[in-house]
Coordinates of C-alpha atoms in Angstrom, one line a residue:
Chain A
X1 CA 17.8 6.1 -0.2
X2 CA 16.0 3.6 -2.1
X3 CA 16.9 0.8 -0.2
X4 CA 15.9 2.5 3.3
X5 CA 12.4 3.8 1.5
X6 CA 11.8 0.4 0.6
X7 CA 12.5 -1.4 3.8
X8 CA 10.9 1.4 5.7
X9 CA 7.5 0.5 3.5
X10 CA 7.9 -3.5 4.1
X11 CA 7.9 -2.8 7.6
X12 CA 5.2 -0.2 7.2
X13 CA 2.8 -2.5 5.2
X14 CA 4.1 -5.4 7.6
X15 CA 2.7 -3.8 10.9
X16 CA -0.7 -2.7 9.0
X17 CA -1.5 -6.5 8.2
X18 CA -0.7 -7.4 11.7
X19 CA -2.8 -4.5 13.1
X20 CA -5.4 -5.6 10.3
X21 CA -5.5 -9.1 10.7
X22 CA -5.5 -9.2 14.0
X23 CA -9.1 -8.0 14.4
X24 CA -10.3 -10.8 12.7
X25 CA -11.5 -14.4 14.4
X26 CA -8.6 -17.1 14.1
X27 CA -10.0 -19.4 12.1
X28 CA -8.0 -21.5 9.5
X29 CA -9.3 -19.8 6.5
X30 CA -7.7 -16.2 8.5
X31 CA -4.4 -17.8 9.6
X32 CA -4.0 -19.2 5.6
X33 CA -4.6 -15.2 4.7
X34 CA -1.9 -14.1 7.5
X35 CA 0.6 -16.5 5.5
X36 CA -0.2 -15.3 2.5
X37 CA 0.6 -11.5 3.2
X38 CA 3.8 -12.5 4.7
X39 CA 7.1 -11.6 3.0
X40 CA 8.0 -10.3 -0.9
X41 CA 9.7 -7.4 -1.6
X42 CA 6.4 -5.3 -1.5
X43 CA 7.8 -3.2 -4.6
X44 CA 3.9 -2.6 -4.9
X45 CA 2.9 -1.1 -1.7
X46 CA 6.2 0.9 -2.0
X47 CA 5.1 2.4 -5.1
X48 CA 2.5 3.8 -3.4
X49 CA 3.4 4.8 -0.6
X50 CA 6.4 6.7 -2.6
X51 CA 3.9 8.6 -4.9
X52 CA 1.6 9.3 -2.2
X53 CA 5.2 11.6 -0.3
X54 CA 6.2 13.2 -3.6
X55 CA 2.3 14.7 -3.9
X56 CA 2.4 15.2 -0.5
X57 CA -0.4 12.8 1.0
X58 CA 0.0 11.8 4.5
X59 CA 1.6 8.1 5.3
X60 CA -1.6 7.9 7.6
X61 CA -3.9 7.7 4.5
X62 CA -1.3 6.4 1.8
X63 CA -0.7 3.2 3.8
X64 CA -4.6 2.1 3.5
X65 CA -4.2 2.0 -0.5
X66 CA -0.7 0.4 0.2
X67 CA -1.2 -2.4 2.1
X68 CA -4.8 -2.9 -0.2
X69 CA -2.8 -3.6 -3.1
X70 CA -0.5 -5.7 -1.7
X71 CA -3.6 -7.6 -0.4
X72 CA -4.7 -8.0 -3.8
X73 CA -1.1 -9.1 -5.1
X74 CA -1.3 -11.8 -2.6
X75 CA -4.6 -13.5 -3.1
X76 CA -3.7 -13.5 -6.8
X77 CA -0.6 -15.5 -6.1
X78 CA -2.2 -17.6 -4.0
X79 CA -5.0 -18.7 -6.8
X80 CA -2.4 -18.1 -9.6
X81 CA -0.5 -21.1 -7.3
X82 CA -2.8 -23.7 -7.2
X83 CA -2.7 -27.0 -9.5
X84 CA -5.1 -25.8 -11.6
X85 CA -3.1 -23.0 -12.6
X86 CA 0.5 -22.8 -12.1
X87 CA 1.1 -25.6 -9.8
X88 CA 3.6 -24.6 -7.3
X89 CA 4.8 -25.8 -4.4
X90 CA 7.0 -22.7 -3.3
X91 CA 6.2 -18.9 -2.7
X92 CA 8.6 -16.4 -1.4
X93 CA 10.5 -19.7 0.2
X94 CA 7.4 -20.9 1.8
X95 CA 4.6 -23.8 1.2
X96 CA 2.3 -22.2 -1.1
X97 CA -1.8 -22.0 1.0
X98 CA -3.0 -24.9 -1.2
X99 CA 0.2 -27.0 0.0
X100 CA 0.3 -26.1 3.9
X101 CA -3.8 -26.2 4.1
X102 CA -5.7 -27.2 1.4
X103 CA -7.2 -26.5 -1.9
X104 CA -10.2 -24.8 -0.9
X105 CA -8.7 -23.0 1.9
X106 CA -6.6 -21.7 -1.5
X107 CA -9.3 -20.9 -3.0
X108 CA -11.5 -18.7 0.1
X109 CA -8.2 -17.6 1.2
X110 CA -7.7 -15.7 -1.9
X111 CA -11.5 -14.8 -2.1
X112 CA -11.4 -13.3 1.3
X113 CA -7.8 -11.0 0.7
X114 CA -10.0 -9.8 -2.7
X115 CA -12.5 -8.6 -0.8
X116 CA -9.9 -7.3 2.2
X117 CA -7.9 -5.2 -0.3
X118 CA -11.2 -3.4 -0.9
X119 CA -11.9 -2.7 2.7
X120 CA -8.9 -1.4 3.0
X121 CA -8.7 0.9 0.3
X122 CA -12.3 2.4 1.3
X123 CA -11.1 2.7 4.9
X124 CA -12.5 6.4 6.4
X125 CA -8.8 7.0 6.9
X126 CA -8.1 7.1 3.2
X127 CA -9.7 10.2 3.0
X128 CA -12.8 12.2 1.1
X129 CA -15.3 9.9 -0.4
X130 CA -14.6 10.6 -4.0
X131 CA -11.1 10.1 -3.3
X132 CA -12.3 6.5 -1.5
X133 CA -14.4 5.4 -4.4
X134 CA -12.1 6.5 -7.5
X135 CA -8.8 4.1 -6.0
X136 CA -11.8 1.5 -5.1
X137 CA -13.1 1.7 -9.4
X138 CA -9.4 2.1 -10.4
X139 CA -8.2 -0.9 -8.4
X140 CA -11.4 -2.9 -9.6
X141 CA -10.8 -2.4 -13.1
X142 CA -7.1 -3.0 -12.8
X143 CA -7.6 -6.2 -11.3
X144 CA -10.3 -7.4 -13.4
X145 CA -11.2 -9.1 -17.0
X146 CA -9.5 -5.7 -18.6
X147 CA -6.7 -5.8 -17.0
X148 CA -5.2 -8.4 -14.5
X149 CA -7.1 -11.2 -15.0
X150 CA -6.8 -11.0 -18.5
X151 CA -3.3 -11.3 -18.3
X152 CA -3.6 -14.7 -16.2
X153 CA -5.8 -15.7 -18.7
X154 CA -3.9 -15.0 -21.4
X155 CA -0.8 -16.6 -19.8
X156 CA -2.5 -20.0 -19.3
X157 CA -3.7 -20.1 -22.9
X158 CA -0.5 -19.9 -24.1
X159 CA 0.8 -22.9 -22.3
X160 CA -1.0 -24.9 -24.1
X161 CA -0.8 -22.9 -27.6
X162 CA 0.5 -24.6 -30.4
X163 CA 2.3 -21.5 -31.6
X164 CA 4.4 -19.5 -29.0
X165 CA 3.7 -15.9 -28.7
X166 CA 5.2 -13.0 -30.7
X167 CA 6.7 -10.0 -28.7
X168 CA 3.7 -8.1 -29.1
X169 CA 1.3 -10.8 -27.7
X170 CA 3.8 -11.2 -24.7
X171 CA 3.7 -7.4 -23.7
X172 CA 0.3 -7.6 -24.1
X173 CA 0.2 -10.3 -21.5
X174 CA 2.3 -8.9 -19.5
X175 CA 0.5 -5.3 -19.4
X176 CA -2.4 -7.3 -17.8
X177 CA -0.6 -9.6 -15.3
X178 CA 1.8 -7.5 -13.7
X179 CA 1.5 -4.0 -15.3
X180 CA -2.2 -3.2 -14.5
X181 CA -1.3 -3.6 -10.2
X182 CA 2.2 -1.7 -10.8
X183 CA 0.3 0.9 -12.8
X184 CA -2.1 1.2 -10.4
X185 CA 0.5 1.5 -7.1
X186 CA 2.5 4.2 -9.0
X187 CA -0.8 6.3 -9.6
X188 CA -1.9 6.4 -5.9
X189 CA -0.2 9.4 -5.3
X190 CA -1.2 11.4 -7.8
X191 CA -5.1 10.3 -7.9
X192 CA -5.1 10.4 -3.9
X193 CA -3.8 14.7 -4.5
X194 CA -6.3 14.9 -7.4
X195 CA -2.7 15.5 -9.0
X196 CA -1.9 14.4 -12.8
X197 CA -1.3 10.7 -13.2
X198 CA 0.3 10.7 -16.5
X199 CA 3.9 11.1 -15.7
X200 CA 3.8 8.2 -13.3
X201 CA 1.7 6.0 -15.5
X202 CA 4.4 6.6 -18.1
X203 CA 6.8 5.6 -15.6
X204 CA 4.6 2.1 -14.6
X205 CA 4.3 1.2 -17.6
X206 CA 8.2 1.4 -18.3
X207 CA 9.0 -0.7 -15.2
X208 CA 6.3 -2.9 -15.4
X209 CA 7.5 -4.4 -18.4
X210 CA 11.1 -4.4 -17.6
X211 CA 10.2 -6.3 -14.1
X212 CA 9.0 -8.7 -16.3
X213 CA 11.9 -8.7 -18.1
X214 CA 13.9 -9.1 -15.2
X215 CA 11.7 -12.1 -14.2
X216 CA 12.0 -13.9 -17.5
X217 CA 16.0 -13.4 -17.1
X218 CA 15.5 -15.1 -13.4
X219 CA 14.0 -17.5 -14.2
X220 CA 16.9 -18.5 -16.8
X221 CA 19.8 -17.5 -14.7
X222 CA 18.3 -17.2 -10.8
X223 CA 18.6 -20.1 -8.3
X224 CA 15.3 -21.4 -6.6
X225 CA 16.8 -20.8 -3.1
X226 CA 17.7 -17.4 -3.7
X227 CA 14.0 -16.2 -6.1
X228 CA 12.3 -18.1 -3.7
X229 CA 10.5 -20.1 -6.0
X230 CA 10.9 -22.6 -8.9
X231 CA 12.9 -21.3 -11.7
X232 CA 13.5 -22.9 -14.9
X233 CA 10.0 -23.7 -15.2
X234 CA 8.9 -21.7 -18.9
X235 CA 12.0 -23.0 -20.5
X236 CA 11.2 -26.9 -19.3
X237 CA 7.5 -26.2 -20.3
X238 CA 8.7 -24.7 -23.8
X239 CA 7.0 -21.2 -23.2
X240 CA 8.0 -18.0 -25.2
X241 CA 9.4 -15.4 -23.2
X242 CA 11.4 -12.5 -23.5
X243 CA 14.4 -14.0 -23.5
X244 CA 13.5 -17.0 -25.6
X245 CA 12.2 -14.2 -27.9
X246 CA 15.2 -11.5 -27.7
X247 CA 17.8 -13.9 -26.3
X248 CA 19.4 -13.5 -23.1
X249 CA 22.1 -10.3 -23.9
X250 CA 19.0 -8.8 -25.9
X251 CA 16.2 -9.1 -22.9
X252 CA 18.8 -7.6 -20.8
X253 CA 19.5 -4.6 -23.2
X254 CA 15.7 -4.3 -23.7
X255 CA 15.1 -4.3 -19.9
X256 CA 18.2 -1.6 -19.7
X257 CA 16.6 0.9 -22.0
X258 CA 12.9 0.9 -20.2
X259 CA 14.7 1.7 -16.9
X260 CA 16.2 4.9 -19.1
X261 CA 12.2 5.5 -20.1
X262 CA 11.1 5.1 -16.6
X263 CA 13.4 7.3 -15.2
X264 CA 12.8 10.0 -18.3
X265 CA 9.4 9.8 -17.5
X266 CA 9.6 11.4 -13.9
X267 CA 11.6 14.4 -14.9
X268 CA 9.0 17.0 -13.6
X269 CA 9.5 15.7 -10.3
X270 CA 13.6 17.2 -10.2
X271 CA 15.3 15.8 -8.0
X272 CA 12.6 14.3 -6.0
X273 CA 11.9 11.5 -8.4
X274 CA 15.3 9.7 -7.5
X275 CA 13.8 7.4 -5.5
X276 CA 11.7 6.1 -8.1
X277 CA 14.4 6.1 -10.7
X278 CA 17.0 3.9 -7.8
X279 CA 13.8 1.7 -8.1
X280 CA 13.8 1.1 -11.2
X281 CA 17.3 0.4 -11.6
X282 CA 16.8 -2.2 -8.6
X283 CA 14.1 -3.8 -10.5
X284 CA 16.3 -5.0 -13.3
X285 CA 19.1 -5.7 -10.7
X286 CA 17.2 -7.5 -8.4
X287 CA 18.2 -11.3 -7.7
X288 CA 15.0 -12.7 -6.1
Chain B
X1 CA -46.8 -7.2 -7.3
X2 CA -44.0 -9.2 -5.4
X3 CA -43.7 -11.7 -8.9
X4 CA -44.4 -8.4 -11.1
X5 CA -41.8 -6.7 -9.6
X6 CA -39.2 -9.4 -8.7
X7 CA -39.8 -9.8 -12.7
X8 CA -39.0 -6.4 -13.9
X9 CA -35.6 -6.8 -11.5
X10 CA -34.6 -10.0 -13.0
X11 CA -34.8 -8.4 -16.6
X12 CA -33.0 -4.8 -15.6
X13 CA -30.3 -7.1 -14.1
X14 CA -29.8 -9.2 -17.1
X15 CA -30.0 -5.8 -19.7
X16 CA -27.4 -4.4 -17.1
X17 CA -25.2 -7.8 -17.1
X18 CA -25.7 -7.7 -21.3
X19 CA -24.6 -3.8 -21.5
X20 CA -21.5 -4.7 -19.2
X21 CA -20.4 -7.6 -20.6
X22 CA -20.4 -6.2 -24.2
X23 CA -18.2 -4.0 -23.7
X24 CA -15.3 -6.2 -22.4
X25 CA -13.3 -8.5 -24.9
X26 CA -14.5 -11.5 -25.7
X27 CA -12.0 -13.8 -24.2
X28 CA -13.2 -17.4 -22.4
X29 CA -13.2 -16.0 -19.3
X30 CA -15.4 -13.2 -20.0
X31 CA -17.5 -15.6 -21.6
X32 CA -17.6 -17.8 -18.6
X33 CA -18.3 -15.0 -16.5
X34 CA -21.5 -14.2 -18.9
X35 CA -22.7 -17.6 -18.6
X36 CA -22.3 -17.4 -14.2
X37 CA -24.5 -14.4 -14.5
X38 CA -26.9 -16.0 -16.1
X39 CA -30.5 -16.8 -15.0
X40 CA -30.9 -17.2 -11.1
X41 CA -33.8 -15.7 -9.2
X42 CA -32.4 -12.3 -8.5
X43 CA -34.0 -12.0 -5.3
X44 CA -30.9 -10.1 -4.1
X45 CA -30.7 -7.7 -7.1
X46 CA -34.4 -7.4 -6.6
X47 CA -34.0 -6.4 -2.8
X48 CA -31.1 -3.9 -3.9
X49 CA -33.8 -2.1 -6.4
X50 CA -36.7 -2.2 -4.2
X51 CA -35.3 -1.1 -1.2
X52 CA -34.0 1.7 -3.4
X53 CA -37.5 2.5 -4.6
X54 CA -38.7 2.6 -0.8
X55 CA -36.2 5.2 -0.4
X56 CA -36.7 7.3 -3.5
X57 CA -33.5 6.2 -5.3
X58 CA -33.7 6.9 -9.0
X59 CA -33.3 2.8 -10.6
X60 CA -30.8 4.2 -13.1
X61 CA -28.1 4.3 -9.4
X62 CA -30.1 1.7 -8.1
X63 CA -29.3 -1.1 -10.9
X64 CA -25.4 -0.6 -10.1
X65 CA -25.7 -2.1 -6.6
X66 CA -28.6 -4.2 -7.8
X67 CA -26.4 -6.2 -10.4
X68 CA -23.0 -5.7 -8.3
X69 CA -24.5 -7.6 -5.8
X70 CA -25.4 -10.3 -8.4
X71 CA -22.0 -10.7 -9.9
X72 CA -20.8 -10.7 -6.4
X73 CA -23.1 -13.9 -5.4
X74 CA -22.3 -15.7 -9.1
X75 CA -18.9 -15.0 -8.3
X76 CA -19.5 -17.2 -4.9
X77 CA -21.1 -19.8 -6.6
X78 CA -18.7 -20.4 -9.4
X79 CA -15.9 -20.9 -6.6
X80 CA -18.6 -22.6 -4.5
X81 CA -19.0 -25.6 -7.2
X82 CA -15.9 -26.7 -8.1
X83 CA -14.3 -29.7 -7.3
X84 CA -12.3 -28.5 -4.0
X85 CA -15.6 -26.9 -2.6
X86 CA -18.9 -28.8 -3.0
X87 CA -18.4 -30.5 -6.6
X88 CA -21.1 -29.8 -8.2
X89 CA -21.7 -30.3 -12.0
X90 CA -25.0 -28.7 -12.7
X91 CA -25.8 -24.8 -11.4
X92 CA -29.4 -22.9 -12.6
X93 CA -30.0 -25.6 -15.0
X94 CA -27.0 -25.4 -16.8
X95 CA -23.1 -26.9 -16.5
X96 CA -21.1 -25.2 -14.3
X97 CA -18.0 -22.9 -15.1
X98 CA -15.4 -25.9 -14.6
X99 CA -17.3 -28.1 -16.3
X100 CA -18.6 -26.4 -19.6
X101 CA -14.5 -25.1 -19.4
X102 CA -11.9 -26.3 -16.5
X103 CA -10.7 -25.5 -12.9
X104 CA -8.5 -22.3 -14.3
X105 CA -11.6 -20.8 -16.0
X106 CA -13.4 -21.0 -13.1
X107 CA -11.0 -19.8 -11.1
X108 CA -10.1 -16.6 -12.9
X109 CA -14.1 -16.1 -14.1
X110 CA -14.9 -15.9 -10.0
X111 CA -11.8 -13.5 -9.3
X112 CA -13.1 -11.5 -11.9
X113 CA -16.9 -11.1 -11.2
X114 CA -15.9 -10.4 -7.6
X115 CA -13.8 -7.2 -9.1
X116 CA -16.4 -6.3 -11.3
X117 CA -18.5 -6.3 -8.4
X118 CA -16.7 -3.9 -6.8
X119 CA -16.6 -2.0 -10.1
X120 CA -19.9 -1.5 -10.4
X121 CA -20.9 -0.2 -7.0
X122 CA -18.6 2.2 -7.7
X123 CA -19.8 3.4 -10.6
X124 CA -20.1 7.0 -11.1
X125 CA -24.0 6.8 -12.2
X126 CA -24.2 5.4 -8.6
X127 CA -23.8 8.9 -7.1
X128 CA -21.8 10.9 -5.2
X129 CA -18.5 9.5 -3.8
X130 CA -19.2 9.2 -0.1
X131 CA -22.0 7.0 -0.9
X132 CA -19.9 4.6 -3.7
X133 CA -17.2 4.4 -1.1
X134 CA -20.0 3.6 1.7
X135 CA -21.6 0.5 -0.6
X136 CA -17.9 -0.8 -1.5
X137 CA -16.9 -0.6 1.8
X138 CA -19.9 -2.2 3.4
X139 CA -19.5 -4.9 0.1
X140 CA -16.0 -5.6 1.1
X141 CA -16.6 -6.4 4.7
X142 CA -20.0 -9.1 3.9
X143 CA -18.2 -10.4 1.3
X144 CA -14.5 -11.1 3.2
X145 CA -13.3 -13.7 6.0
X146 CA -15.3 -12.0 8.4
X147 CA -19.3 -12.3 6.2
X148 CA -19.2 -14.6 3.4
X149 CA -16.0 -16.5 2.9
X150 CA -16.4 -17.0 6.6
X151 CA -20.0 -18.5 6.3
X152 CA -18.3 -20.8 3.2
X153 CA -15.1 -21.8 5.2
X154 CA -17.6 -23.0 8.3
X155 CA -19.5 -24.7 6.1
X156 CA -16.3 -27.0 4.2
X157 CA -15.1 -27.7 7.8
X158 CA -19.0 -29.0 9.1
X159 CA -19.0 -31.1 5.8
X160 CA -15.6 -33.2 7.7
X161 CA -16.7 -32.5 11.4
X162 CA -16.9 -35.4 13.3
X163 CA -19.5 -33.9 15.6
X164 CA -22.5 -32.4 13.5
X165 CA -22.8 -29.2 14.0
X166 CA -25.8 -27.6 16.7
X167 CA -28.3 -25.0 15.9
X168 CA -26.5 -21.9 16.9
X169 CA -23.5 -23.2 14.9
X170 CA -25.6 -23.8 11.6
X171 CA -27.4 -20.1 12.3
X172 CA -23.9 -18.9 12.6
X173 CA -22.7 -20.4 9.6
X174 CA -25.7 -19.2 7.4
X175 CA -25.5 -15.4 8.7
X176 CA -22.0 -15.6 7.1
X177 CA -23.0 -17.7 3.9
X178 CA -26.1 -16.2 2.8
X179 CA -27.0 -13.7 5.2
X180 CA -24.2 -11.3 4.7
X181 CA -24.9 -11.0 1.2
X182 CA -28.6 -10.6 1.3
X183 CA -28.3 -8.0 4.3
X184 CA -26.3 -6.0 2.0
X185 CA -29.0 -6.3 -0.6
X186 CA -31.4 -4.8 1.6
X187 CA -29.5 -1.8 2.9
X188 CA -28.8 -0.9 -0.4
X189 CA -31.3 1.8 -0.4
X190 CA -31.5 3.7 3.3
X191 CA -27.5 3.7 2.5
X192 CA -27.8 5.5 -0.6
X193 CA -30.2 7.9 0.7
X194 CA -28.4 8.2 3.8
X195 CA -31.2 6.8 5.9
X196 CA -31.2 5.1 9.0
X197 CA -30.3 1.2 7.7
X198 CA -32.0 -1.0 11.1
X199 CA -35.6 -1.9 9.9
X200 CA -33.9 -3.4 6.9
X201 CA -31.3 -5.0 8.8
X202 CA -34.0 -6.4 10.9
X203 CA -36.0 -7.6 7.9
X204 CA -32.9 -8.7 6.3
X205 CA -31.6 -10.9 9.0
X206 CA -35.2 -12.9 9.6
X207 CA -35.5 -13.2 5.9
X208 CA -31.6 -14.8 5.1
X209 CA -32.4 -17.5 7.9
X210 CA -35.6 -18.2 6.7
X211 CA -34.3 -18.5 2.8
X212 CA -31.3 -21.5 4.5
X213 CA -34.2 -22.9 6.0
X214 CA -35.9 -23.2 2.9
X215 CA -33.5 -24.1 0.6
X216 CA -32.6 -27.1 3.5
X217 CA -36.5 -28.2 3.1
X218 CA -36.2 -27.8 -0.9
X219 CA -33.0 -30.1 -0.9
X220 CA -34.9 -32.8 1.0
X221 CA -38.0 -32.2 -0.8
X222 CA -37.4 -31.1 -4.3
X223 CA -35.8 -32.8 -7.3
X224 CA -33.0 -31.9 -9.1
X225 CA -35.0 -30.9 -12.3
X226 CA -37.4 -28.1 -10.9
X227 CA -34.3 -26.9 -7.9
X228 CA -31.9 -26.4 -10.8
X229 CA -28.6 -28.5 -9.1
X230 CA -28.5 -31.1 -7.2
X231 CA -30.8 -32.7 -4.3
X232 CA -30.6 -34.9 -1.2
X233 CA -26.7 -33.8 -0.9
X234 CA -26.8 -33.0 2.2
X235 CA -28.8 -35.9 4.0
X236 CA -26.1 -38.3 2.1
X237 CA -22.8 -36.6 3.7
X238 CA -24.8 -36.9 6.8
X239 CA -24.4 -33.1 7.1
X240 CA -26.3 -30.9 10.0
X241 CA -29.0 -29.0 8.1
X242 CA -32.2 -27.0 10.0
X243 CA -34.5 -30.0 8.8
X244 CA -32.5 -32.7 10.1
X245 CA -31.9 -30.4 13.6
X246 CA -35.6 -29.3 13.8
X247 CA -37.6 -32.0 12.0
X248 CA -39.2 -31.5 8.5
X249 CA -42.1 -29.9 10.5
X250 CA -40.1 -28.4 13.1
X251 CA -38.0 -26.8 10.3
X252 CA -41.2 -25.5 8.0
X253 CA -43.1 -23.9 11.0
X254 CA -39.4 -21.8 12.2
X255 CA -39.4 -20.7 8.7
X256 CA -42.8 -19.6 9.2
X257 CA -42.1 -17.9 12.6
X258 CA -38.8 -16.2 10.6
X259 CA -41.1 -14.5 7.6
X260 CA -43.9 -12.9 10.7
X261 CA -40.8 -11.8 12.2
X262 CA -39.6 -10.1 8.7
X263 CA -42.5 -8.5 7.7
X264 CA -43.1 -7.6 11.2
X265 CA -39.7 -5.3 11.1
X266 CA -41.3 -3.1 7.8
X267 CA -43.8 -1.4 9.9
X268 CA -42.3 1.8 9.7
X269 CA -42.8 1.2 5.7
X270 CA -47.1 0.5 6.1
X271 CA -48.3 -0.3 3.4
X272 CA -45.5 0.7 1.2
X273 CA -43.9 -2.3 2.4
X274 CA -45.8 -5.1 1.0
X275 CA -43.8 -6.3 -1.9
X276 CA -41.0 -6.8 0.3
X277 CA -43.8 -8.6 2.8
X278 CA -44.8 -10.3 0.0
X279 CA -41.0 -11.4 -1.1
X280 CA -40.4 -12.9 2.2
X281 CA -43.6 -15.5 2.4
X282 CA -42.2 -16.4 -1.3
X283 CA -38.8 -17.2 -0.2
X284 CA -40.4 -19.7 1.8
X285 CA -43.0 -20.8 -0.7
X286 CA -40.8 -21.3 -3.8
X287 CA -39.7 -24.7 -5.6
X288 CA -36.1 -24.1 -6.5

């Protein structure tokens, strides 16, 4: 069921770039954006788009907020790509924007999907106003110097700390680069009903660190050709992580018992949660 | 009552950056983002809170739009100066972001003034939903690939064309760069009271050319110290500007034609228009 949901929602997100893009003049700085949104395993959109069915929003609306925060997750891998920050080559097994155009195409292409995520998620289709501007002030505080940002910020200083991290600094890092977008995916559904949002943030929070997790442990034991990007790299550059932290068996033990936490965390939604608990079991499984 | 006014904005805009900023950590990119908010002649926040007053917005919702739009535009410029874009080493006076810190601080300070921009206009002091998810919207679409980042991507491209670019092109390429931005600025206030938005538009549009004009005289004519960055850039790349196009002359007396025409488009304002009159023969007027 997972597996379907999720392919259903790349090709769901897929077509609403192409219808979104398309509007726009073809200029280099459009066709670098277009490349940018192409591919990944849209685990992001999916959240949202999964949380918008069990509160019973229609896929109409919940693919605006969908496709908006995959927008975001792609200019920040495209800035997060360039030599002044990680320096890579390679995304999703393709040149990364700075590499196939050039660095400030990197930079305004990544600019420009900022700003498009935020079109999209105050599209009329979305819904009432209120419901418009709250995922627009969620999103922009999730993204920001509270939340995302800080995260990449943090991440860079502590490539060229001294000291490596402790545990606690690392999760804190990680709550800001990857866990304030998952949180904020998983908590469409509920803030787009006007619904609760604690059970799912619960559940975010969980998965977002053990993705992490999981990415730490690919980047030890994954293959470049199959993650689709350089792998290796935090152990070359002598970077904590958790595995260098909790050791390989232990980050996978760690990463084991959040997907129990995630999945606890969902039990008022019965058997409708499954979905979302399959996900987080792919999460840890996952090989790219 | 322009300068008295224009004034007053500058200083609600910095208490409103000093109030926001304080409450964030204090991190180096938060600290770069305080120090590309600083200074600047505000004439867009100032548009956002008069145009507000015109329309009987209270300036306690008015100040939201009036400094998102702000962060927005030192969002621009901190990605506009570095070394990929135009290079520049000196902004308001003062070092820019990447060279008081480096490339990644300026990267990450610009991502996250352009969120906080968006947080801001969404604000809940801002008003009711429709009209947060209205500004954000609108925001979203000037600032993108199709307003701004447009404007900025032209303008890389003319700096390597072989051809120099004609008039229409370089009016083209300013409605995106500056003109998006400061059309916002004026709409802020018939959009929050829901009033009809095409006098300001009007106003708007004669009054962004006329400021490119202006600042293409000022970068011929003024010197570094009193402008605040740079001069004579653009004659050295052997760039297109309006003065090299038009003539020196040519170039003051369109700029002259472009302020009748804005103050001509407030006439359903009478006399309450003035300051805004009075705003457009000093964007023309001013030394930096």
């Amino acid at each position: 069921m997972f597996r379907e949901r999720l392919e259903k929602a790349q090709a769901a997100v897929a077509a609403q770039f192409d219808h979104v893009l398309a509007q726009m003049d073809d200029v280099p700085v459009v066709r670098a954006m277009a490349h940018a949104t192409h591919g990944g395993k849209r685990l992001r959109g999916f959240l949202a788009l999964e949380t918008a069915r069990l509160h019973g929003i229609e896929p109409a609306a919940a693919i605006w907020p969908a496709t908006a925060i995959e927008t975001l997750h792609a200019y920040s891998l495209v800035h997060d790509d360039m030599p002044c920050m990680d320096d890579d080559d390679l995304r999703r097994g393709l040149p990364t924007v700075h590499r196939k155009w050039d660095e400030a195409t990197a930079v305004l292409a990544g600019d420009a999907l900022q700003s498009l995520a935020f079109e999209m998620v105050t599209a009329p289709e979305v819904g009432p106003g209120d419901v418009r501007a709250k995922l627009a002030r969620t999103l922009a505080i999730a993204a920001g110097a509270q939340g995302m940002v800080l995260g990449q910020a943090l991440d860079i200083a502590a490539e060229t700390a001294t000291v490596p991290l402790t545990l606690e600094e690392i999760t804190a890092l990680q709550q800001g680069k990857t866990g304030a977008l998952i949180g904020w995916s998983a908590m469409v559904g509920p803030r787009m009903a006007g619904d609760d949002t604690a059970p799912l943030a619960a559940y975010a929070t969980a998965l977002g660190l053990a993705f992490q997790i999981a990415d730490d442990i690919l980047d030890v034991e994954g293959d470049a050709d199959t993650v689709g990007k350089a792998t290796g790299k935090d152990a070359d550059a002598g970077k904590a992580t958790f595995v260098s932290l909790l050791g390989l068996d232990g980050a996978k033990s760690r990463a084991a018992d959040l997907v129990q936490s995630a999945c606890d965390a969902l039990s008022i939604y019965g058997k409708d949660g499954e979905t979302l608990r399959d996900a987080a079991r792919f999460v840890v499984a996952r090989k790219s």
